[in-house]
Amino acid sequence: MALLEIKDVTSGYGDVQILWGSTLSLEKGKLTSLVGGNGVGKTTLLRTIMGLLPPWSGTITFDGRDVSRLPAYTKAEMGLVLVPEGRQLFTDMTVLENLEMGATSQRARPHFARNLERVYEMFPRLKERSAQKAGTLSGGEQQMLAVARGIMADPIVLIIDELSLGLAPVLVLQLFDSLKLLREEGITLLLVEQNVQLALAISDYGFVLAEGKVELEGPARKLIQDKHIRAAYLGL
Amino acid sequence: MQQFSLLLTSLPDGILLGFVYGLAAMGLTLIWGVMNVINLSHGPIIALGMFGTFFLFMRAGVNPYVGLIPIAVVGVLLGVLIYVIAVHRVINAPHLSSLLATFSVNMIIIGLGTAALTTSPYNVDFSAGSFKIGPVTLLGTRLIAALVTMLFTGGLYLFLYRTRPGKFIRAVANNRAAAELMGVPSTRILALSFGLGTMLAMVSGALIATFFPFSILAGGSYELKSFVIGVLGGLGNPIGALFGGLILGVIEGIIPAFLETSWVPVIEFALFVLILLVRPSGLFGAKK
Ligand SMILES: Nc1ncnc2c1ncn2[C@@H]1O[C@H](COP(=O)(O)OP(=O)(O)OP(=O)(O)O)[C@@H](O)[C@H]1O
Ligand SMILES: [Mg+2]
């Protein structure tokens, strides 16, 4: 059984429907990608999964439990963690305080010291800047902090929205490497990416979202060779 | 020379008053800083604090400074109640909605207060003596009120920066959705923040009651001062509020030596407009 199952979910903003019955699932311990053009509803889907937006219909099941209607703040406690689009850091708080906030949940608190060591090892830059206000970090450092804050939550499922956006290629590769590391540790990952090529290259499985619906899915290796995908998203 | 001796009494007096103005403004500015709501029920809440002292001291004989404890507790609870009933439903609506909501609370408190207490003045007959330092005489009540304000300011600072719920408040103020994603129940944190802001307003009122006679309408002028201070110190900055209060206190201490006291509000609001024009984020910077 899949760890996270999204079934026929519809949602939107006000009267505007964005998701038209999205269905996807994440296998435990796997790295899954969700790709699709701009404005097709990827971020909206993630916000709905997390409970920041209520689903209009459909169900979201996490670890066998229906979590469709649970408020966002209960998700971190269950180990369902989102690194949101646009980083959404606590810009007025220090780097260390942001990491502390990441470990808000009861499940993460006992592992605070271990996780802090882990993220400082992954991103030594953050350790150097631990007393600096998050808002004064460079764009790349902010993205590191956003990911690190997510790891501090001790996630079972870590969802990352636009990891590579606006970052230098070297840093993108470094961040993707850290994702592989997380997968080795047994964390289930869902990656939403503009960089379709790179995302599918490290993923186990992929979903393609178009117009608020999953248009295509399959093992990442297969998708990367799919004619339609190569034409539409890879420009090949 | 005569002006100088006038200044010797009015300036220290003004400065000590400034502390309490700062405390009142801290309540307003905390709520604004966390949830971007201008609390138009700030004035009547200050007046409720005044009546708190009146009833506890004049009717039950409780020392006004001991009385601050139950008043603070009631302040937190009242603030949470106001948040839940009136503010929460409009928290994501445009500013006008929350202005109207808190204005309604303002009208309700004033209406009930007028019915129960009339608008004639009440007086708390309490003295904590006075202290002479050279040519300057300080009233005990004002001195203690300034100390209490420092205590509350320090306490608020430690709470916001050193405790878990305090950090939650700062996180929610900074980015509510992100805080929610980290597991912070943001609605509860907003209610707590409104409770703390209300508590600060009520405590300031409770202290002011030991200085001047008051009625249920007396909070209005302190509400206006809180706005001026908020702009001086930077809305959303509790420490700035204390400095803003002191600046206002100094102004109120200097003016009477040179001009009629009726000039005080004119000069305060001229300052208000001036700062909005040249430095809208306040002298000490604001969070946004
Ligand atoms: N808060 C909002 N209110 C109204 N409409 C919104 C809101 N947020 C997003 N939308 C609309 O919903 C649609 C889907 O947006 P969404 O952010 O989910 O797309 P996306 O797939 O994440 O795109 P991108 O790859 O550019 O991040 C867009 O047309 C967008 O304009
Ligand atoms: Mg998006």
Coordinates of C-alpha atoms and ligand atoms in Angstrom, one line a residue:
Chain A
M1 CA 0.0 0.0 0.0
A2 CA 1.2 3.5 -0.8
L3 CA 2.3 5.7 2.1
L4 CA 0.5 8.8 0.8
E5 CA -2.5 8.5 -1.5
I6 CA -4.3 11.4 -3.2
K7 CA -7.6 10.3 -4.8
D8 CA -9.7 12.4 -7.1
V9 CA -8.9 15.6 -5.3
T10 CA -10.6 18.8 -6.5
S11 CA -9.8 22.2 -5.1
G12 CA -9.3 25.8 -6.0
Y13 CA -9.5 29.4 -4.8
G14 CA -12.9 31.0 -4.3
D15 CA -15.0 30.0 -7.3
V16 CA -12.0 29.2 -9.4
Q17 CA -11.4 25.5 -9.7
I18 CA -7.8 24.5 -10.2
L19 CA -7.6 20.8 -9.5
W20 CA -10.0 18.6 -11.5
G21 CA -9.6 15.2 -9.8
S22 CA -6.0 14.6 -9.2
T23 CA -4.9 11.1 -8.3
L24 CA -1.4 10.1 -7.3
S25 CA 0.4 8.1 -4.7
L26 CA 3.8 7.9 -3.1
E27 CA 5.5 4.6 -2.3
K28 CA 7.4 4.4 0.9
G29 CA 11.1 5.2 0.7
K30 CA 10.9 6.3 -2.9
L31 CA 11.7 9.6 -4.6
T32 CA 8.8 10.7 -6.7
S33 CA 8.6 13.7 -9.0
L34 CA 5.6 15.8 -9.9
V35 CA 6.2 17.8 -13.0
G36 CA 4.1 20.0 -15.3
G37 CA 4.0 23.4 -16.9
N38 CA 3.5 26.7 -15.1
G39 CA 0.2 27.3 -13.5
V40 CA -1.2 23.7 -13.9
G41 CA -1.8 23.4 -10.2
K42 CA 1.2 21.7 -8.7
T43 CA 1.6 24.2 -5.8
T44 CA -2.2 24.1 -5.3
L45 CA -2.1 20.4 -5.0
L46 CA 0.6 20.5 -2.4
R47 CA -1.3 23.2 -0.4
T48 CA -4.3 21.0 -0.5
I49 CA -2.4 17.9 0.6
M50 CA -1.0 19.9 3.6
G51 CA -4.4 21.3 4.6
L52 CA -3.5 25.0 3.8
L53 CA -6.4 24.7 1.3
P54 CA -9.4 22.6 1.9
P55 CA -10.1 19.9 -0.7
W56 CA -13.5 20.3 -2.4
S57 CA -13.8 16.6 -2.9
G58 CA -11.7 13.5 -2.9
T59 CA -9.6 11.9 -0.2
I60 CA -6.0 12.2 1.0
T61 CA -4.8 9.1 2.9
F62 CA -1.5 9.1 4.9
D63 CA -0.3 5.9 6.3
G64 CA -3.8 4.4 6.0
R65 CA -5.4 7.3 7.8
D66 CA -7.8 9.8 6.2
V67 CA -6.2 13.2 6.6
S68 CA -8.2 15.1 4.0
R69 CA -9.8 17.5 6.5
L70 CA -7.1 17.9 9.1
P71 CA -5.7 21.4 9.6
A72 CA -2.2 22.1 8.4
Y73 CA -0.6 22.2 11.8
T74 CA -1.4 18.6 12.6
K75 CA 0.5 17.4 9.5
A76 CA 4.0 18.1 10.8
E77 CA 3.1 16.0 13.9
M78 CA 2.3 13.1 11.6
G79 CA 5.6 13.5 9.7
L80 CA 4.1 15.0 6.6
V81 CA 6.3 18.0 5.8
L82 CA 6.3 20.6 3.0
V83 CA 9.2 22.8 1.9
P84 CA 7.0 25.4 0.4
E85 CA 7.4 27.3 -2.9
G86 CA 9.2 30.6 -2.4
R87 CA 11.0 29.3 0.7
Q88 CA 8.6 31.0 3.2
L89 CA 11.3 31.4 5.8
F90 CA 10.8 33.3 9.0
T91 CA 12.9 36.2 7.6
D92 CA 12.9 38.2 10.9
M93 CA 14.2 35.2 12.9
T94 CA 17.8 33.9 12.9
V95 CA 18.9 30.8 11.0
L96 CA 19.0 28.8 14.2
E97 CA 15.5 30.0 15.2
N98 CA 14.2 28.9 11.8
L99 CA 15.7 25.5 12.4
E100 CA 14.2 25.4 15.8
M101 CA 10.8 26.3 14.3
G102 CA 11.3 23.4 11.9
A103 CA 11.4 21.1 15.0
T104 CA 8.2 22.4 16.5
S105 CA 6.3 19.0 16.5
Q106 CA 6.5 16.6 19.4
R107 CA 7.8 14.0 17.1
A108 CA 10.8 16.1 16.0
R109 CA 11.7 17.6 19.3
P110 CA 13.5 14.6 20.9
H111 CA 15.7 14.4 17.7
F112 CA 16.6 18.1 17.6
A113 CA 20.3 17.8 18.4
R114 CA 20.8 14.9 16.0
N115 CA 18.9 16.6 13.2
L116 CA 20.7 19.9 13.7
E117 CA 24.0 18.1 13.4
R118 CA 22.8 16.4 10.3
V119 CA 21.7 19.6 8.5
Y120 CA 24.8 21.5 9.6
E121 CA 26.8 18.7 8.1
M122 CA 24.8 18.9 4.9
F123 CA 24.9 22.7 4.7
P124 CA 28.0 23.9 6.6
R125 CA 27.2 27.4 5.4
L126 CA 24.1 27.4 7.6
K127 CA 26.2 26.7 10.6
E128 CA 28.5 29.7 9.9
R129 CA 25.4 31.9 9.6
S130 CA 23.4 30.4 12.5
A131 CA 23.0 33.8 14.3
Q132 CA 22.2 35.7 11.1
K133 CA 18.6 36.8 10.3
A134 CA 17.2 34.5 7.6
G135 CA 16.0 37.4 5.5
T136 CA 19.6 38.6 5.0
L137 CA 20.8 35.2 3.6
S138 CA 21.5 34.9 -0.2
G139 CA 19.0 33.2 -2.3
G140 CA 20.9 30.0 -2.4
E141 CA 21.5 30.0 1.4
Q142 CA 17.8 30.7 1.9
Q143 CA 16.9 27.6 -0.2
M144 CA 19.3 25.5 1.9
L145 CA 17.7 26.8 5.0
A146 CA 14.2 26.0 3.7
V147 CA 15.3 22.4 3.0
A148 CA 17.1 22.2 6.3
R149 CA 14.1 23.5 8.2
G150 CA 12.1 20.7 6.5
I151 CA 14.6 18.1 7.6
M152 CA 14.5 19.4 11.2
A153 CA 10.8 18.3 11.3
D154 CA 12.1 14.7 11.1
P155 CA 9.8 14.0 8.2
I156 CA 8.4 10.6 7.1
V157 CA 7.3 12.2 3.9
L158 CA 9.2 15.3 2.7
I159 CA 7.6 17.3 -0.1
I160 CA 9.7 20.0 -1.8
D161 CA 8.1 22.6 -4.1
E162 CA 10.6 24.1 -6.6
L163 CA 13.9 23.1 -5.1
S164 CA 16.1 24.4 -8.0
L165 CA 14.3 27.6 -8.9
G166 CA 16.7 30.5 -9.3
L167 CA 19.8 28.6 -8.1
A168 CA 23.2 28.1 -9.6
P169 CA 23.7 24.7 -11.3
V170 CA 26.4 23.7 -8.8
L171 CA 24.1 24.3 -5.9
V172 CA 21.2 22.5 -7.6
L173 CA 23.4 19.4 -8.0
Q174 CA 24.5 19.7 -4.4
L175 CA 20.9 19.9 -3.2
F176 CA 19.9 17.0 -5.4
D177 CA 22.7 15.0 -3.9
S178 CA 21.3 15.7 -0.5
L179 CA 17.9 14.4 -1.6
K180 CA 19.5 11.1 -2.6
L181 CA 21.0 11.0 0.9
L182 CA 17.6 11.5 2.5
R183 CA 16.2 8.7 0.4
E184 CA 18.9 6.4 1.6
E185 CA 17.9 7.3 5.1
G186 CA 14.4 6.0 4.3
I187 CA 12.6 9.3 3.9
T188 CA 9.8 9.3 1.2
L189 CA 10.2 12.3 -1.1
L190 CA 8.0 14.1 -3.4
L191 CA 9.7 16.6 -5.6
V192 CA 8.0 19.3 -7.7
E193 CA 10.4 20.6 -10.2
Q194 CA 10.8 23.0 -13.2
N195 CA 14.0 21.1 -14.0
V196 CA 12.2 18.1 -15.4
Q197 CA 15.3 16.4 -16.8
L198 CA 17.2 16.5 -13.6
A199 CA 14.2 15.6 -11.5
L200 CA 13.3 12.6 -13.5
A201 CA 17.0 11.6 -13.6
I202 CA 17.1 11.0 -9.9
S203 CA 13.5 9.9 -9.3
D204 CA 12.1 6.5 -9.0
Y205 CA 8.6 7.4 -10.3
G206 CA 7.0 10.4 -11.9
F207 CA 3.7 12.1 -12.4
V208 CA 2.9 14.7 -15.0
L209 CA 0.2 17.2 -14.1
A210 CA -1.7 19.1 -16.7
E211 CA -4.8 21.3 -16.2
G212 CA -5.3 20.1 -12.6
K213 CA -5.2 16.4 -13.5
V214 CA -2.5 13.7 -13.7
E215 CA -2.0 13.3 -17.4
L216 CA 0.8 10.7 -17.4
E217 CA 2.6 8.6 -14.8
G218 CA 5.2 5.9 -14.7
P219 CA 8.7 5.0 -13.7
A220 CA 10.9 8.0 -14.1
R221 CA 13.2 6.1 -16.5
K222 CA 10.3 5.5 -18.8
L223 CA 9.0 9.0 -18.6
I224 CA 12.3 10.5 -19.5
Q225 CA 12.1 8.7 -22.8
D226 CA 8.5 9.4 -23.5
K227 CA 8.1 11.3 -26.8
H228 CA 5.4 13.6 -25.5
I229 CA 7.4 14.6 -22.4
R230 CA 10.6 15.1 -24.3
A231 CA 8.7 17.5 -26.7
A232 CA 6.7 19.3 -24.1
Y233 CA 9.0 19.6 -21.1
L234 CA 12.5 18.8 -22.2
G235 CA 12.4 20.8 -25.5
L236 CA 13.9 17.8 -27.3
Chain B
M1 CA 13.9 81.1 35.8
Q2 CA 10.3 80.4 36.6
Q3 CA 10.2 78.3 33.5
F4 CA 13.1 76.3 34.7
S5 CA 11.5 75.4 38.0
L6 CA 8.3 74.5 36.1
L7 CA 10.4 72.3 34.0
L8 CA 11.9 70.6 37.0
T9 CA 8.5 69.4 38.1
S10 CA 6.8 68.8 34.8
L11 CA 9.7 67.0 32.9
P12 CA 10.3 64.2 35.4
D13 CA 6.5 63.8 35.7
G14 CA 6.2 63.6 31.9
I15 CA 8.9 61.1 31.6
L16 CA 7.4 58.8 34.2
L17 CA 4.0 59.1 32.5
G18 CA 5.7 58.3 29.2
F19 CA 6.6 54.8 30.5
V20 CA 2.9 54.1 31.1
Y21 CA 2.0 55.5 27.7
G22 CA 4.6 53.2 26.3
L23 CA 3.1 50.2 28.0
A24 CA -0.4 51.0 26.6
A25 CA 1.1 51.4 23.1
M26 CA 2.9 48.1 23.5
G27 CA -0.5 46.4 23.7
L28 CA -1.7 48.1 20.5
T29 CA 1.5 47.5 18.6
L30 CA 1.9 43.8 19.6
I31 CA -1.5 43.1 18.1
W32 CA -0.8 45.1 15.0
G33 CA 2.6 43.4 14.6
V34 CA 1.3 39.9 14.9
M35 CA -1.9 40.0 13.0
N36 CA -2.1 43.4 11.2
V37 CA -5.2 44.4 13.1
I38 CA -5.6 47.9 14.4
N39 CA -7.5 47.4 17.6
L40 CA -10.0 50.2 17.9
S41 CA -11.2 48.7 21.3
H42 CA -7.9 49.6 22.8
G43 CA -9.2 52.7 24.6
P44 CA -12.1 51.1 26.4
I45 CA -9.9 48.2 27.3
I46 CA -7.5 50.6 29.0
A47 CA -10.6 52.1 30.8
L48 CA -11.5 48.6 32.0
G49 CA -8.1 48.3 33.5
M50 CA -8.7 51.6 35.4
F51 CA -12.0 50.2 36.8
G52 CA -10.2 47.1 37.7
T53 CA -8.0 49.0 40.0
F54 CA -11.0 51.0 41.3
F55 CA -13.1 48.0 42.3
L56 CA -10.2 45.9 43.6
F57 CA -8.8 48.8 45.7
M58 CA -11.8 50.9 46.6
R59 CA -14.2 48.1 47.1
A60 CA -12.1 45.1 48.1
G61 CA -9.1 46.9 49.6
V62 CA -6.6 45.1 47.4
N63 CA -3.3 47.0 47.0
P64 CA -3.3 48.4 43.4
Y65 CA 0.0 46.7 42.6
V66 CA -1.2 43.3 43.9
G67 CA -4.4 44.0 41.9
L68 CA -2.3 44.1 38.7
I69 CA -2.1 40.3 38.8
P70 CA -5.8 39.5 38.6
I71 CA -6.2 42.4 36.1
A72 CA -3.5 41.0 33.9
V73 CA -5.1 37.5 34.0
V74 CA -8.6 38.9 33.2
G75 CA -6.9 41.0 30.4
V76 CA -5.5 37.9 28.7
L77 CA -8.8 36.1 29.0
L78 CA -10.8 39.1 27.8
G79 CA -8.4 39.5 24.8
V80 CA -8.8 35.8 23.9
L81 CA -12.5 36.2 24.1
I82 CA -12.6 39.3 21.9
Y83 CA -10.3 37.5 19.4
V84 CA -12.5 34.4 19.2
I85 CA -15.8 36.3 19.0
A86 CA -15.0 39.4 16.9
V87 CA -11.6 39.3 15.3
H88 CA -11.0 35.7 14.1
R89 CA -13.7 35.8 11.5
V90 CA -12.3 38.8 9.8
I91 CA -8.6 38.0 10.3
N92 CA -8.1 37.4 6.6
A93 CA -10.5 40.0 5.4
P94 CA -9.4 43.5 4.3
H95 CA -8.4 46.0 7.0
L96 CA -11.8 47.7 7.0
S97 CA -13.5 44.6 8.3
S98 CA -11.2 44.2 11.3
L99 CA -11.4 48.0 12.0
L100 CA -15.2 47.7 12.0
A101 CA -15.1 44.5 14.1
T102 CA -12.9 46.1 16.8
F103 CA -14.8 49.3 16.6
S104 CA -18.0 47.3 17.4
V105 CA -16.2 45.9 20.5
N106 CA -15.3 49.4 21.4
M107 CA -18.9 50.5 21.2
I108 CA -20.2 47.5 23.1
I109 CA -17.7 48.1 26.0
I110 CA -18.5 51.8 26.1
G111 CA -22.2 51.2 25.9
L112 CA -22.3 48.6 28.7
G113 CA -19.8 50.6 30.7
T114 CA -21.9 53.7 30.5
A115 CA -25.0 51.8 31.5
A116 CA -23.3 50.2 34.5
L117 CA -20.9 52.9 35.6
T118 CA -22.2 56.2 34.0
T119 CA -19.7 58.6 32.5
S120 CA -19.1 60.6 35.7
P121 CA -15.5 60.5 37.0
Y122 CA -14.2 57.9 39.4
N123 CA -11.2 58.4 41.6
V124 CA -8.8 55.9 43.2
D125 CA -7.7 57.4 46.4
F126 CA -4.3 55.9 46.7
S127 CA -1.0 57.4 47.5
A128 CA 2.5 55.8 47.5
G129 CA 4.1 58.9 49.0
S130 CA 6.6 61.0 47.2
F131 CA 10.4 61.1 46.8
K132 CA 12.6 64.2 46.8
I133 CA 15.8 64.2 44.8
G134 CA 17.3 67.6 45.2
P135 CA 14.8 70.1 43.8
V136 CA 12.8 67.4 42.0
T137 CA 9.8 65.7 43.6
L138 CA 8.6 62.3 42.2
L139 CA 5.3 60.9 43.0
G140 CA 5.5 57.3 44.4
T141 CA 2.6 56.0 42.2
R142 CA 4.3 57.3 39.0
L143 CA 7.7 55.9 40.0
I144 CA 6.3 52.5 40.7
A145 CA 4.3 52.6 37.5
A146 CA 7.4 53.2 35.6
L147 CA 9.1 50.3 37.3
V148 CA 6.2 48.1 36.6
T149 CA 6.3 49.1 32.9
M150 CA 10.0 48.2 32.8
L151 CA 9.2 44.9 34.3
F152 CA 6.5 44.2 31.8
T153 CA 8.7 45.3 28.9
G154 CA 11.5 43.1 30.0
G155 CA 9.1 40.2 30.6
L156 CA 7.5 40.6 27.2
Y157 CA 11.0 40.7 25.5
L158 CA 12.1 37.5 27.3
F159 CA 8.8 35.9 26.5
L160 CA 9.0 36.7 22.8
Y161 CA 12.7 35.8 22.4
R162 CA 13.4 33.1 24.9
T163 CA 10.3 30.9 25.3
R164 CA 8.6 28.5 22.9
P165 CA 5.2 30.2 22.8
G166 CA 7.0 33.5 22.3
K167 CA 8.9 32.2 19.3
F168 CA 5.6 30.8 18.0
I169 CA 4.1 34.3 18.2
R170 CA 7.1 35.8 16.3
A171 CA 6.9 33.0 13.7
V172 CA 3.2 33.5 13.1
A173 CA 3.7 37.3 12.9
N174 CA 6.4 36.7 10.3
N175 CA 4.8 34.0 8.2
R176 CA 1.6 32.5 9.3
A177 CA 1.3 29.7 6.7
A178 CA 4.9 28.6 7.2
A179 CA 4.4 28.5 11.0
E180 CA 1.3 26.4 10.4
L181 CA 3.3 24.0 8.2
M182 CA 5.8 23.6 11.0
G183 CA 3.1 22.5 13.4
V184 CA 2.2 25.7 15.1
P185 CA -1.6 26.0 15.7
S186 CA -1.7 29.6 14.4
T187 CA -5.2 30.4 15.4
R188 CA -4.4 29.7 19.0
I189 CA -1.3 31.8 18.8
L190 CA -3.2 34.7 17.3
A191 CA -5.7 34.5 20.2
L192 CA -2.9 34.4 22.7
S193 CA -1.3 37.5 21.1
F194 CA -4.6 39.4 21.2
G195 CA -4.8 38.3 24.9
L196 CA -1.3 39.6 25.6
G197 CA -2.0 42.9 23.8
T198 CA -5.2 43.3 25.8
M199 CA -3.4 42.5 29.0
L200 CA -0.8 45.2 28.4
A201 CA -3.6 47.7 27.7
M202 CA -5.5 46.8 30.9
V203 CA -2.4 46.9 33.0
S204 CA -1.5 50.3 31.7
G205 CA -5.0 51.5 32.6
A206 CA -4.8 49.9 36.0
L207 CA -1.6 52.0 36.6
I208 CA -3.1 55.2 35.2
A209 CA -6.0 54.9 37.5
T210 CA -3.6 55.6 40.4
F211 CA -2.7 59.0 38.8
F212 CA -5.9 60.6 37.5
P213 CA -9.7 60.4 37.9
F214 CA -11.3 58.6 35.0
S215 CA -14.5 57.4 33.4
I216 CA -15.4 54.6 31.0
L217 CA -14.5 57.1 28.2
A218 CA -11.1 57.9 29.6
G219 CA -9.2 55.4 27.5
G220 CA -9.9 57.3 24.3
S221 CA -7.0 59.8 24.8
Y222 CA -4.6 57.0 25.7
E223 CA -5.7 55.2 22.6
L224 CA -4.8 58.2 20.5
K225 CA -1.5 58.5 22.3
S226 CA -0.9 54.9 21.5
F227 CA -1.3 55.6 17.8
V228 CA 1.2 58.4 18.0
I229 CA 3.6 56.2 19.9
G230 CA 3.1 53.3 17.5
V231 CA 4.1 55.6 14.6
L232 CA 7.0 57.0 16.6
G233 CA 8.4 53.7 17.7
G234 CA 7.4 51.7 14.6
L235 CA 4.1 49.8 14.7
G236 CA 4.8 46.2 15.6
N237 CA 7.9 46.9 17.7
P238 CA 7.3 46.5 21.4
I239 CA 10.6 48.0 22.5
G240 CA 10.1 50.9 20.1
A241 CA 6.8 51.5 21.8
L242 CA 8.6 52.1 25.1
F243 CA 10.9 54.6 23.5
G244 CA 8.0 56.2 21.7
G245 CA 6.2 56.5 25.0
L246 CA 9.2 58.2 26.6
I247 CA 9.5 60.7 23.7
L248 CA 5.8 61.6 24.2
G249 CA 6.3 61.9 27.9
V250 CA 9.2 64.3 27.4
I251 CA 7.2 66.4 25.0
E252 CA 4.4 66.5 27.5
G253 CA 6.9 67.4 30.2
I254 CA 8.4 70.3 28.2
I255 CA 5.4 71.9 26.7
P256 CA 3.7 73.1 29.9
A257 CA 6.8 75.2 30.7
F258 CA 6.4 77.2 27.6
L259 CA 2.9 76.9 26.3
E260 CA -0.7 76.3 27.4
T261 CA -1.3 72.6 28.1
S262 CA -4.0 72.6 25.4
W263 CA -1.2 72.7 22.9
V264 CA -0.1 69.2 23.8
P265 CA -2.4 67.3 21.5
V266 CA -1.8 69.7 18.7
I267 CA 2.0 69.2 18.9
E268 CA 1.6 65.4 19.4
F269 CA -0.5 65.0 16.3
A270 CA 1.7 67.4 14.2
L271 CA 4.5 65.1 15.2
F272 CA 2.4 62.1 14.2
V273 CA 1.7 63.5 10.7
L274 CA 5.3 64.6 10.3
I275 CA 6.7 61.2 11.0
L276 CA 4.2 59.5 8.7
L277 CA 5.4 61.9 6.0
V278 CA 9.2 61.6 6.5
R279 CA 9.7 58.2 8.1
P280 CA 6.5 56.0 7.8
S281 CA 8.3 53.0 9.3
G282 CA 8.8 54.9 12.6
L283 CA 11.9 56.3 14.2
F284 CA 13.0 52.9 15.4
G285 CA 11.9 50.9 12.4
A286 CA 9.0 48.5 12.2
K287 CA 8.9 44.9 11.1
K288 CA 7.3 45.6 7.7
Ligands
LIG1 N1 -4.0 32.4 -3.9 C1 -4.5 32.2 -5.2 N2 -5.7 32.8 -5.5 C2 -6.2 32.6 -6.7 N3 -5.7 31.9 -7.7 C3 -4.5 31.3 -7.4 C4 -3.9 31.5 -6.2 N4 -2.7 30.8 -6.2 C5 -2.6 30.3 -7.4 N5 -3.7 30.6 -8.2 C6 -3.9 30.2 -9.6 O1 -4.0 28.8 -9.6 C7 -3.4 28.3 -10.8 C8 -2.4 27.2 -10.4 O2 -1.4 27.8 -9.6 P1 -0.3 26.9 -8.9 O3 0.6 27.8 -8.1 O4 -0.8 25.7 -8.3 O5 0.6 26.4 -10.2 P2 1.9 25.6 -10.3 O6 1.7 24.4 -11.1 O7 2.5 25.5 -9.0 O8 2.8 26.6 -11.2 P3 4.3 27.0 -11.1 O9 5.1 25.9 -11.8 O10 4.4 28.3 -11.9 O11 4.7 27.2 -9.7 C9 -2.8 29.4 -11.4 O12 -3.6 29.8 -12.6 C10 -2.8 30.5 -10.4 O13 -3.0 31.8 -11.0
MG2 MG 4.2 26.2 -8.1

